[in-house]
Amino acid sequence: MKPDHVYIFDTTLRDGEQAPGASMNESEKLEIAYCLERLGVDIIEAGFPVSSTGDFNSVLQVAKKIKRSIVCGLARSKKEDIDAAYNAVKVAEQGRIHVFLATSKIHLEHKLKKSKDEILEMAVEAVKYAKKKIADVEFSPEDASRSEKDFLYRIIENVIKAGAKTVNIPDTVGYSTPQEYGQLIADIKNNVPNINKAVISVHCHDDLGLAVGNSLSAVKNGARQVECTVNGIGERAGNASMEEIVMALKTRQDFYGVSTNIKTKEIHKISRLVSRLTGFVVPPNKAIVGANAFRHESGIHQDGVLKERSTYEIMRPEDVGFMETGLVLGKHSGRHAFKVRLKALGIDVSEEQLAQAFGRFKNLADQKKHVYDEDLFAIVEDEIKVDKQIWTLVDLVTTSGAKILPQVEVTLRSKGKVHKMSSSGDGPVDACYKAIDGLTKVKGELLDYSIQSVSRGKDALGEVTIKVKINGKNVIAHGTSTDIIVASANAYINAINKVIAQEG
Ligand code: KIV
Ligand code: ZN
């Protein structure tokens, strides 16, 4: 281990997925895992295998496919958890078991109802048990930041003796502050005699908006692994955001004096992917990955940047894979220009997907004058996200107004046949979804609906994100169009296609 290397431990697929409403299926998790591997994360925490068969299978799939990152499974300090984690990660080229047990007085008294000695014994036994199965074991004293320090030191010393190679210090409830948490790491370094035999890791939650600040303060005080998630998603207010940690360490290398393995140009891509698959929209003002993160509005700032970029920019947008938004293509652009532009944006598509996306682009260029990079991302993602287009929208006619009952006529195609149905509803979207239900014979329950403008201007593409319950499964799907009712219909049809494809 190089003393100035900080390991990035990504827990988007485990703690990130614990964010209310963020559940992902096996193939979506695998897609994120591939992207995390390309990004260069050192460890991927792929799930909590004992928690469900679905979680076990997802960790197993990630363990089978991912070669360059360590694949980790979470386990409570119980034999059945450790067995499940081991069975899921044992096929990995590099596997890790992450064992945890709460150590704070509050958790001991109210949740676990155990004495300190009992906890110490359980932790040591769990690490020893895991260690017999796999070489790479991490231990987390849950709620470490609210634990009595002397007890924490004792636990850490003993789990290291039992074989833990990484000791993680969670600020489970996001209670700590940067000074206090940095001091805790320094105190652990000074008071745990065998601490040099393990990597100190940090895991901060964002309940007070301090997760990134706390993690960075810990690094300054000697922590060398940071646990984080893409876009900061996670339990309650979320975890420390991977992109903010990585870019802070890179941009302020002068201050922190450490480096990571992250290929920062991949950041924007993974941020979009996680946002799409979880349905968690990234706010425009979000640091590093928000749409406005590199936009200058004030005249003074624009003037400064034009004269010398560093006057108002501390990072280059291209370093996080953010492409300059400009007028790139239009009605007269050909297939070659389209392909070249996609390549420049780092979008890889097959020839078949390219043909479909080009068709969509031409239609879009007919409807709107300016086709921005964001539009290209949206239409390409639309084309590649559903492998089987079982149902496709052929046409949609709506009649609505302030004083009339909305009516729609939807025409869909499936297996070469065209089907048509009319319906009314509380609004045009409701009417449209009723007609689609009738045609596909699938009954979806709409749980969440949001709409966002993909780029700028009154003619901008609208991107609809929905969460629907179909046949007992929650699915997230998207649809784009310059017409928001058409975008809503596309999102709903994509959700139905997704479920039919999954059910085979
Ligand atoms: O927040 C927490 O304490 C956790 C542990 C399981 C590491 O997620
Ligand atoms: Zn956590």
Coordinates of C-alpha atoms and ligand atoms in Angstrom, one line a residue:
M1 CA 0.0 0.0 0.0
K2 CA 1.5 3.4 -1.0
P3 CA 1.0 5.9 1.9
D4 CA -0.4 8.5 -0.4
H5 CA -3.0 6.3 -2.2
V6 CA -6.6 6.6 -1.2
Y7 CA -8.7 3.5 -2.0
I8 CA -12.2 4.4 -3.4
F9 CA -14.7 1.9 -2.0
D10 CA -18.0 2.4 -3.9
T11 CA -21.2 1.3 -2.1
T12 CA -23.7 2.6 -4.7
L13 CA -25.0 -0.9 -5.2
R14 CA -25.4 -1.5 -1.4
D15 CA -25.8 1.6 0.8
G16 CA -26.8 3.6 -2.3
E17 CA -29.6 1.1 -3.1
Q18 CA -30.8 1.5 0.5
A19 CA -32.1 5.0 -0.5
P20 CA -35.9 4.8 -0.4
G21 CA -37.1 4.0 -3.9
A22 CA -33.8 3.3 -5.4
S23 CA -34.0 -0.4 -6.0
M24 CA -32.3 -1.8 -9.1
N25 CA -32.6 -5.2 -10.8
E26 CA -29.7 -7.6 -11.4
S27 CA -28.9 -6.4 -15.0
E28 CA -29.0 -2.8 -13.9
K29 CA -26.6 -3.5 -11.1
L30 CA -24.3 -5.3 -13.4
E31 CA -24.4 -2.4 -15.8
I32 CA -23.4 0.0 -13.0
A33 CA -20.7 -2.4 -11.8
Y34 CA -19.1 -2.4 -15.3
C35 CA -19.2 1.3 -15.3
L36 CA -17.6 1.5 -11.8
E37 CA -14.8 -0.9 -13.0
R38 CA -14.1 1.4 -16.0
L39 CA -14.1 4.4 -13.6
G40 CA -11.3 2.7 -11.7
V41 CA -12.9 2.2 -8.2
D42 CA -10.7 -0.1 -6.1
I43 CA -13.6 -1.9 -4.3
I44 CA -17.3 -2.4 -5.4
E45 CA -19.6 -3.2 -2.5
A46 CA -22.2 -5.1 -4.6
G47 CA -24.8 -5.8 -2.0
F48 CA -25.9 -7.6 1.2
P49 CA -26.1 -11.2 0.1
V50 CA -28.1 -12.6 3.0
S51 CA -30.8 -10.0 2.7
S52 CA -32.6 -11.5 -0.3
T53 CA -32.1 -14.0 -3.1
G54 CA -32.2 -11.1 -5.5
D55 CA -29.3 -9.4 -3.7
F56 CA -27.4 -12.6 -3.4
N57 CA -27.7 -13.2 -7.2
S58 CA -26.7 -9.6 -8.0
V59 CA -23.5 -9.9 -5.9
L60 CA -22.8 -13.2 -7.5
Q61 CA -23.2 -11.8 -11.0
V62 CA -20.9 -8.8 -10.2
A63 CA -18.4 -11.2 -8.7
K64 CA -18.4 -13.4 -11.8
K65 CA -17.9 -10.5 -14.3
I66 CA -15.8 -7.9 -12.6
K67 CA -12.0 -8.5 -12.8
R68 CA -10.2 -5.3 -12.0
S69 CA -12.0 -4.1 -8.8
I70 CA -12.4 -6.0 -5.6
V71 CA -16.0 -7.3 -5.2
C72 CA -17.3 -7.0 -1.7
G73 CA -20.4 -8.4 0.1
L74 CA -21.7 -7.1 3.4
A75 CA -22.5 -9.3 6.4
R76 CA -23.7 -8.9 10.0
S77 CA -21.5 -10.6 12.5
K78 CA -23.4 -13.8 12.1
K79 CA -22.4 -17.1 10.5
E80 CA -25.3 -17.3 8.1
D81 CA -24.5 -13.7 6.8
I82 CA -20.8 -14.5 6.4
D83 CA -21.6 -17.8 4.6
A84 CA -23.9 -16.0 2.2
A85 CA -21.4 -13.2 1.6
Y86 CA -18.7 -15.8 1.0
N87 CA -20.8 -17.9 -1.4
A88 CA -21.6 -14.7 -3.4
V89 CA -18.0 -13.4 -3.7
K90 CA -15.9 -16.5 -3.7
V91 CA -16.0 -16.7 -7.6
A92 CA -14.5 -13.2 -7.8
E93 CA -11.0 -12.6 -9.0
Q94 CA -10.6 -10.5 -5.9
G95 CA -13.3 -10.9 -3.2
R96 CA -13.9 -9.2 0.1
I97 CA -16.2 -9.8 3.1
H98 CA -17.3 -6.7 5.0
V99 CA -18.5 -7.6 8.5
F100 CA -20.2 -5.1 10.8
L101 CA -21.5 -4.9 14.3
A102 CA -22.7 -1.8 16.3
T103 CA -20.5 -0.5 19.1
S104 CA -22.2 2.6 20.5
K105 CA -23.9 2.6 23.9
I106 CA -27.2 3.5 22.3
H107 CA -27.1 0.5 19.9
L108 CA -25.8 -1.9 22.5
E109 CA -28.5 -1.0 25.0
H110 CA -31.5 -0.6 22.8
K111 CA -30.9 -2.6 19.6
L112 CA -28.5 -5.5 20.5
K113 CA -29.1 -5.7 24.2
K114 CA -25.6 -6.9 24.8
S115 CA -22.7 -6.0 27.0
K116 CA -19.4 -4.6 25.7
D117 CA -17.6 -7.9 26.3
E118 CA -20.2 -9.8 24.4
I119 CA -19.9 -7.4 21.5
L120 CA -16.1 -7.6 21.5
E121 CA -16.3 -11.4 21.4
M122 CA -18.9 -11.4 18.6
A123 CA -16.8 -9.1 16.5
V124 CA -13.7 -11.1 16.9
E125 CA -15.4 -14.4 16.3
A126 CA -17.1 -13.0 13.2
V127 CA -13.8 -11.7 11.7
K128 CA -12.0 -15.0 12.5
Y129 CA -14.9 -17.0 10.9
A130 CA -14.7 -14.8 7.8
K131 CA -11.0 -14.9 7.7
K132 CA -11.0 -18.8 7.5
K133 CA -13.0 -18.4 4.3
I134 CA -11.3 -15.4 2.6
A135 CA -8.1 -13.4 2.9
D136 CA -9.6 -10.0 2.5
V137 CA -11.8 -9.1 5.5
E138 CA -13.1 -5.6 6.5
F139 CA -14.7 -4.8 9.8
S140 CA -17.0 -1.9 10.6
P141 CA -18.0 -0.9 14.2
E142 CA -21.4 0.5 13.2
D143 CA -22.1 4.0 14.8
A144 CA -18.4 4.3 15.5
S145 CA -18.5 8.1 15.7
R146 CA -20.9 7.8 18.7
S147 CA -19.1 5.0 20.4
E148 CA -16.9 5.4 23.5
K149 CA -13.4 5.9 22.3
D150 CA -11.7 3.4 24.6
F151 CA -14.1 0.7 23.6
L152 CA -13.7 1.5 20.0
Y153 CA -9.8 1.3 20.3
R154 CA -10.2 -2.1 22.0
I155 CA -12.5 -3.5 19.3
I156 CA -10.3 -2.2 16.5
E157 CA -7.1 -3.7 18.0
N158 CA -8.8 -7.1 18.5
V159 CA -10.4 -7.3 15.0
I160 CA -7.1 -6.5 13.5
K161 CA -5.5 -9.3 15.6
A162 CA -8.3 -11.6 14.3
G163 CA -7.3 -10.8 10.7
A164 CA -9.2 -7.7 9.5
K165 CA -7.2 -5.9 6.8
T166 CA -9.4 -2.8 6.7
V167 CA -11.1 -1.1 9.7
N168 CA -14.0 1.1 8.7
I169 CA -15.1 3.9 11.0
P170 CA -18.8 4.7 10.1
D171 CA -20.5 7.9 11.0
T172 CA -23.7 5.9 10.6
V173 CA -26.2 8.6 11.5
G174 CA -24.3 11.6 10.0
Y175 CA -23.8 13.1 13.5
S176 CA -20.1 14.0 13.4
T177 CA -18.4 17.3 12.3
P178 CA -15.2 17.6 10.3
Q179 CA -13.0 18.6 13.2
E180 CA -14.4 16.0 15.5
Y181 CA -14.3 13.2 12.9
G182 CA -10.8 14.0 11.7
Q183 CA -9.7 14.0 15.4
L184 CA -11.3 10.6 15.9
I185 CA -9.2 9.2 13.0
A186 CA -6.0 10.8 14.5
D187 CA -6.9 9.3 17.9
I188 CA -7.4 5.9 16.5
K189 CA -4.0 6.1 14.8
N190 CA -2.4 7.2 18.1
N191 CA -4.2 4.8 20.4
V192 CA -4.5 1.5 18.6
P193 CA -1.1 -0.2 18.9
N194 CA -1.4 -2.4 15.7
I195 CA -3.3 0.1 13.5
N196 CA -0.4 0.0 11.0
K197 CA -1.4 -3.5 10.1
A198 CA -4.8 -2.3 8.6
V199 CA -6.1 0.4 6.3
I200 CA -8.3 3.0 8.0
S201 CA -11.5 3.5 6.1
V202 CA -14.3 6.1 6.5
H203 CA -18.0 5.9 5.8
C204 CA -20.0 9.0 6.3
H205 CA -23.7 9.8 6.0
D206 CA -25.0 13.1 5.0
D207 CA -27.7 13.9 7.6
L208 CA -26.2 17.2 8.4
G209 CA -24.8 17.8 4.9
L210 CA -21.2 17.0 6.2
A211 CA -20.5 13.6 4.7
V212 CA -17.9 14.9 2.2
G213 CA -16.4 17.3 4.6
N214 CA -16.1 14.6 7.3
S215 CA -14.5 12.1 4.8
L216 CA -12.0 14.7 3.6
S217 CA -11.0 15.6 7.2
A218 CA -10.5 11.9 7.9
V219 CA -8.2 11.6 4.9
K220 CA -6.2 14.6 6.1
N221 CA -5.8 12.7 9.4
G222 CA -4.6 9.4 7.9
A223 CA -7.7 7.5 6.6
R224 CA -6.8 5.7 3.3
Q225 CA -10.1 4.3 2.1
V226 CA -13.2 6.3 1.5
E227 CA -16.6 4.7 1.2
C228 CA -18.9 6.7 -1.0
T229 CA -21.7 6.5 -3.6
V230 CA -22.3 7.9 -7.1
N231 CA -24.3 11.2 -6.8
G232 CA -24.2 10.7 -3.0
I233 CA -27.3 8.4 -3.0
G234 CA -27.9 6.3 0.1
E235 CA -29.8 5.6 3.3
R236 CA -31.8 8.7 4.4
A237 CA -29.9 11.9 3.3
G238 CA -27.4 9.7 1.5
N239 CA -23.7 8.9 1.7
A240 CA -20.6 10.9 0.8
S241 CA -20.6 11.6 -2.9
M242 CA -17.9 9.8 -4.8
E243 CA -17.5 12.5 -7.4
E244 CA -17.1 15.3 -4.8
I245 CA -14.5 13.3 -2.8
V246 CA -12.5 12.3 -5.9
M247 CA -12.5 15.8 -7.4
A248 CA -11.7 17.5 -4.0
L249 CA -8.7 15.2 -3.6
K250 CA -7.6 15.8 -7.2
T251 CA -8.2 19.6 -7.3
R252 CA -6.6 20.1 -3.9
Q253 CA -3.8 17.7 -4.3
D254 CA -1.6 20.5 -2.9
F255 CA -3.5 20.3 0.4
Y256 CA -4.3 16.6 0.8
G257 CA -1.2 15.2 -0.9
V258 CA -2.9 12.0 -1.9
S259 CA -4.2 10.4 -5.2
T260 CA -6.8 7.9 -6.3
N261 CA -7.1 5.5 -9.2
I262 CA -10.2 7.2 -10.6
K263 CA -10.4 8.0 -14.3
T264 CA -12.2 11.2 -13.7
K265 CA -13.3 11.6 -17.3
E266 CA -15.8 8.7 -16.6
I267 CA -17.6 10.6 -13.8
H268 CA -20.3 12.3 -15.8
K269 CA -21.2 9.1 -17.6
I270 CA -21.7 7.1 -14.4
S271 CA -23.6 9.9 -12.7
R272 CA -26.1 9.9 -15.6
L273 CA -26.4 6.1 -15.6
V274 CA -27.1 6.0 -11.8
S275 CA -29.6 8.8 -12.1
R276 CA -31.4 7.0 -15.0
L277 CA -31.5 3.6 -13.3
T278 CA -32.6 4.8 -9.9
G279 CA -34.8 7.6 -11.1
F280 CA -33.0 10.0 -8.8
V281 CA -32.7 13.2 -10.7
V282 CA -29.4 15.1 -10.2
P283 CA -30.2 18.7 -9.1
P284 CA -28.8 21.3 -11.5
N285 CA -26.6 22.9 -8.7
K286 CA -25.1 19.7 -7.5
A287 CA -21.3 20.0 -7.3
I288 CA -19.3 18.3 -10.1
V289 CA -22.2 16.6 -11.9
G290 CA -25.1 19.1 -11.8
A291 CA -26.0 20.6 -15.2
N292 CA -25.0 24.1 -13.9
A293 CA -21.8 23.0 -12.2
F294 CA -19.7 24.6 -15.0
R295 CA -22.1 27.2 -16.4
H296 CA -21.3 30.9 -15.9
E297 CA -24.3 33.2 -15.9
S298 CA -23.0 36.5 -14.6
G299 CA -21.5 38.8 -17.2
I300 CA -18.4 39.5 -15.1
H301 CA -17.7 35.8 -14.7
Q302 CA -18.2 35.1 -18.4
D303 CA -15.9 37.9 -19.3
G304 CA -13.3 36.5 -16.8
V305 CA -13.5 33.0 -18.1
L306 CA -13.2 34.2 -21.7
K307 CA -10.0 36.1 -20.8
E308 CA -8.6 33.4 -18.6
R309 CA -10.4 30.2 -17.6
S310 CA -8.9 29.9 -14.2
T311 CA -10.4 33.2 -13.0
Y312 CA -13.7 31.4 -12.2
E313 CA -13.0 27.7 -13.0
I314 CA -11.1 25.5 -10.5
M315 CA -11.7 22.4 -12.6
R316 CA -12.1 21.8 -16.3
P317 CA -15.5 20.4 -17.3
E318 CA -13.8 17.9 -19.6
D319 CA -11.9 16.4 -16.7
V320 CA -15.1 15.0 -15.3
G321 CA -16.4 14.1 -18.8
F322 CA -18.7 17.1 -19.1
M323 CA -18.8 18.2 -22.7
E324 CA -19.2 21.8 -23.5
T325 CA -22.9 22.4 -24.4
G326 CA -23.0 23.9 -27.8
L327 CA -25.1 23.9 -30.9
V328 CA -23.5 20.8 -32.4
L329 CA -25.9 19.3 -35.0
G330 CA -28.9 20.3 -36.9
K331 CA -31.4 19.3 -39.6
H332 CA -28.7 19.1 -42.3
S333 CA -26.2 17.0 -40.4
G334 CA -25.6 13.6 -41.9
R335 CA -25.0 10.2 -40.4
H336 CA -21.3 10.6 -40.4
A337 CA -21.3 13.8 -38.4
F338 CA -23.8 12.3 -36.0
K339 CA -21.5 9.3 -35.5
V340 CA -18.4 11.5 -35.0
R341 CA -20.3 13.6 -32.4
L342 CA -21.4 10.6 -30.4
K343 CA -17.8 9.3 -30.4
A344 CA -16.6 12.7 -29.1
L345 CA -19.2 12.5 -26.3
G346 CA -17.9 9.1 -25.4
I347 CA -21.1 7.3 -26.4
D348 CA -20.5 3.8 -27.7
V349 CA -23.3 2.3 -29.8
S350 CA -23.7 -0.7 -32.1
E351 CA -24.4 -0.1 -35.8
E352 CA -28.0 -1.1 -35.2
Q353 CA -28.4 1.3 -32.3
L354 CA -26.7 4.0 -34.3
A355 CA -29.2 3.5 -37.2
Q356 CA -32.2 3.8 -34.8
A357 CA -30.7 6.7 -32.9
F358 CA -30.0 8.5 -36.2
G359 CA -33.6 8.1 -37.2
R360 CA -34.7 9.6 -33.9
F361 CA -32.2 12.5 -34.3
K362 CA -33.5 13.3 -37.8
N363 CA -37.1 13.5 -36.5
L364 CA -35.9 15.6 -33.6
A365 CA -34.0 18.0 -35.9
D366 CA -37.2 18.4 -37.9
Q367 CA -39.0 19.5 -34.8
K368 CA -36.5 21.7 -33.1
K369 CA -33.9 24.0 -34.5
H370 CA -31.0 23.4 -32.0
V371 CA -30.0 19.9 -31.1
Y372 CA -27.7 20.1 -28.1
D373 CA -25.4 17.4 -26.6
E374 CA -27.9 16.7 -23.8
D375 CA -30.5 15.9 -26.5
L376 CA -28.1 13.5 -28.1
F377 CA -27.5 11.7 -24.7
A378 CA -31.2 11.5 -24.2
I379 CA -32.2 10.0 -27.5
V380 CA -29.3 7.6 -27.6
E381 CA -30.1 6.4 -24.1
D382 CA -33.7 6.0 -25.2
E383 CA -32.6 3.7 -28.0
I384 CA -30.2 1.5 -26.1
K385 CA -32.0 1.0 -22.8
V386 CA -34.6 -1.5 -23.8
D387 CA -33.3 -4.5 -25.6
K388 CA -36.7 -5.8 -26.8
Q389 CA -39.2 -3.2 -28.1
I390 CA -42.2 -5.5 -27.6
W391 CA -44.7 -2.6 -27.9
T392 CA -43.9 0.6 -29.8
L393 CA -45.8 3.8 -30.1
V394 CA -47.1 4.4 -33.6
D395 CA -49.3 7.4 -33.0
L396 CA -51.0 9.4 -30.3
V397 CA -53.8 12.0 -30.7
T398 CA -55.0 14.0 -27.7
T399 CA -57.8 16.4 -27.1
S400 CA -57.7 18.3 -23.9
G401 CA -58.5 21.7 -22.5
A402 CA -59.4 23.6 -19.3
K403 CA -63.1 22.8 -19.6
I404 CA -63.3 19.4 -21.4
L405 CA -62.7 15.8 -20.4
P406 CA -59.3 14.8 -22.0
Q407 CA -59.6 12.2 -24.7
V408 CA -56.7 10.3 -26.3
E409 CA -56.4 7.8 -29.2
V410 CA -53.3 5.6 -28.9
T411 CA -51.9 3.4 -31.7
L412 CA -49.3 0.8 -30.7
R413 CA -47.5 -1.8 -32.7
S414 CA -46.6 -5.3 -31.5
K415 CA -45.3 -8.3 -33.5
G416 CA -46.0 -6.4 -36.7
K417 CA -49.7 -5.8 -35.9
V418 CA -51.2 -2.3 -35.2
H419 CA -53.7 -1.9 -32.4
K420 CA -55.7 1.3 -31.6
M421 CA -57.7 2.4 -28.5
S422 CA -59.4 5.5 -27.3
S423 CA -59.8 6.5 -23.7
S424 CA -60.6 9.4 -21.4
G425 CA -59.1 10.2 -18.0
D426 CA -58.4 12.8 -15.3
G427 CA -55.8 14.4 -17.5
P428 CA -54.2 13.5 -20.9
V429 CA -51.5 11.4 -19.2
D430 CA -54.1 9.4 -17.2
A431 CA -56.2 8.9 -20.4
C432 CA -53.2 7.8 -22.3
Y433 CA -52.0 5.3 -19.7
K434 CA -55.6 3.8 -19.5
A435 CA -55.5 3.3 -23.3
I436 CA -52.1 1.6 -23.1
D437 CA -53.2 -0.6 -20.3
G438 CA -56.2 -1.6 -22.4
L439 CA -54.1 -2.4 -25.5
T440 CA -51.2 -4.2 -23.7
K441 CA -53.5 -6.0 -21.2
V442 CA -51.0 -4.9 -18.5
K443 CA -52.2 -3.0 -15.5
G444 CA -49.6 -0.6 -14.2
E445 CA -49.9 1.4 -11.0
L446 CA -48.1 4.8 -11.3
L447 CA -46.1 5.4 -8.2
D448 CA -44.0 8.4 -9.2
Y449 CA -43.9 10.8 -12.2
S450 CA -41.5 13.6 -12.9
I451 CA -40.6 15.6 -16.0
Q452 CA -37.5 17.5 -16.8
S453 CA -36.3 19.6 -19.7
V454 CA -33.3 17.9 -21.3
S455 CA -31.9 21.1 -22.8
R456 CA -32.8 24.7 -23.2
G457 CA -35.5 26.7 -25.0
K458 CA -39.3 26.3 -25.4
D459 CA -38.8 23.6 -28.0
A460 CA -36.6 21.5 -25.6
L461 CA -37.0 17.8 -25.3
G462 CA -38.9 16.8 -22.2
E463 CA -37.7 13.7 -20.4
V464 CA -40.3 11.9 -18.3
T465 CA -39.2 9.6 -15.5
I466 CA -41.8 7.3 -14.0
K467 CA -41.9 4.6 -11.4
V468 CA -44.6 2.0 -12.0
K469 CA -45.7 -1.2 -10.2
I470 CA -46.4 -3.9 -12.8
N471 CA -47.1 -7.5 -11.8
G472 CA -45.8 -6.7 -8.3
K473 CA -42.5 -5.3 -9.6
N474 CA -41.4 -1.7 -9.3
V475 CA -39.8 -0.4 -12.5
I476 CA -38.2 2.9 -13.4
A477 CA -38.5 4.0 -17.0
H478 CA -37.9 7.1 -19.1
G479 CA -39.3 8.6 -22.3
T480 CA -38.3 11.6 -24.3
S481 CA -40.1 13.7 -26.8
T482 CA -40.7 17.4 -27.6
D483 CA -44.3 16.6 -26.7
I484 CA -44.7 15.8 -23.0
I485 CA -47.7 13.5 -23.5
V486 CA -45.8 11.5 -26.1
A487 CA -42.8 11.4 -23.7
S488 CA -45.1 10.1 -20.9
A489 CA -46.5 7.4 -23.2
N490 CA -43.0 6.4 -24.2
A491 CA -41.9 6.1 -20.6
Y492 CA -45.0 3.9 -19.8
I493 CA -44.4 1.7 -22.8
N494 CA -40.8 1.3 -21.9
A495 CA -41.8 0.2 -18.4
I496 CA -44.1 -2.4 -19.8
N497 CA -41.5 -3.6 -22.3
K498 CA -39.0 -3.9 -19.4
V499 CA -41.2 -6.1 -17.3
I500 CA -42.2 -8.3 -20.3
A501 CA -38.5 -8.7 -21.2
Q502 CA -37.6 -9.6 -17.6
E503 CA -40.4 -12.1 -17.3
G504 CA -39.3 -13.7 -20.6
Ligands
KIV1 O1 -23.7 3.4 7.8 C1 -23.2 2.3 8.3 O2 -22.8 2.2 9.4 C2 -23.1 1.2 7.3 C3 -22.3 0.0 7.8 C4 -22.9 -1.3 7.4 C5 -20.9 0.2 7.3 O3 -23.6 1.3 6.2
ZN2 ZN -24.0 3.4 5.7

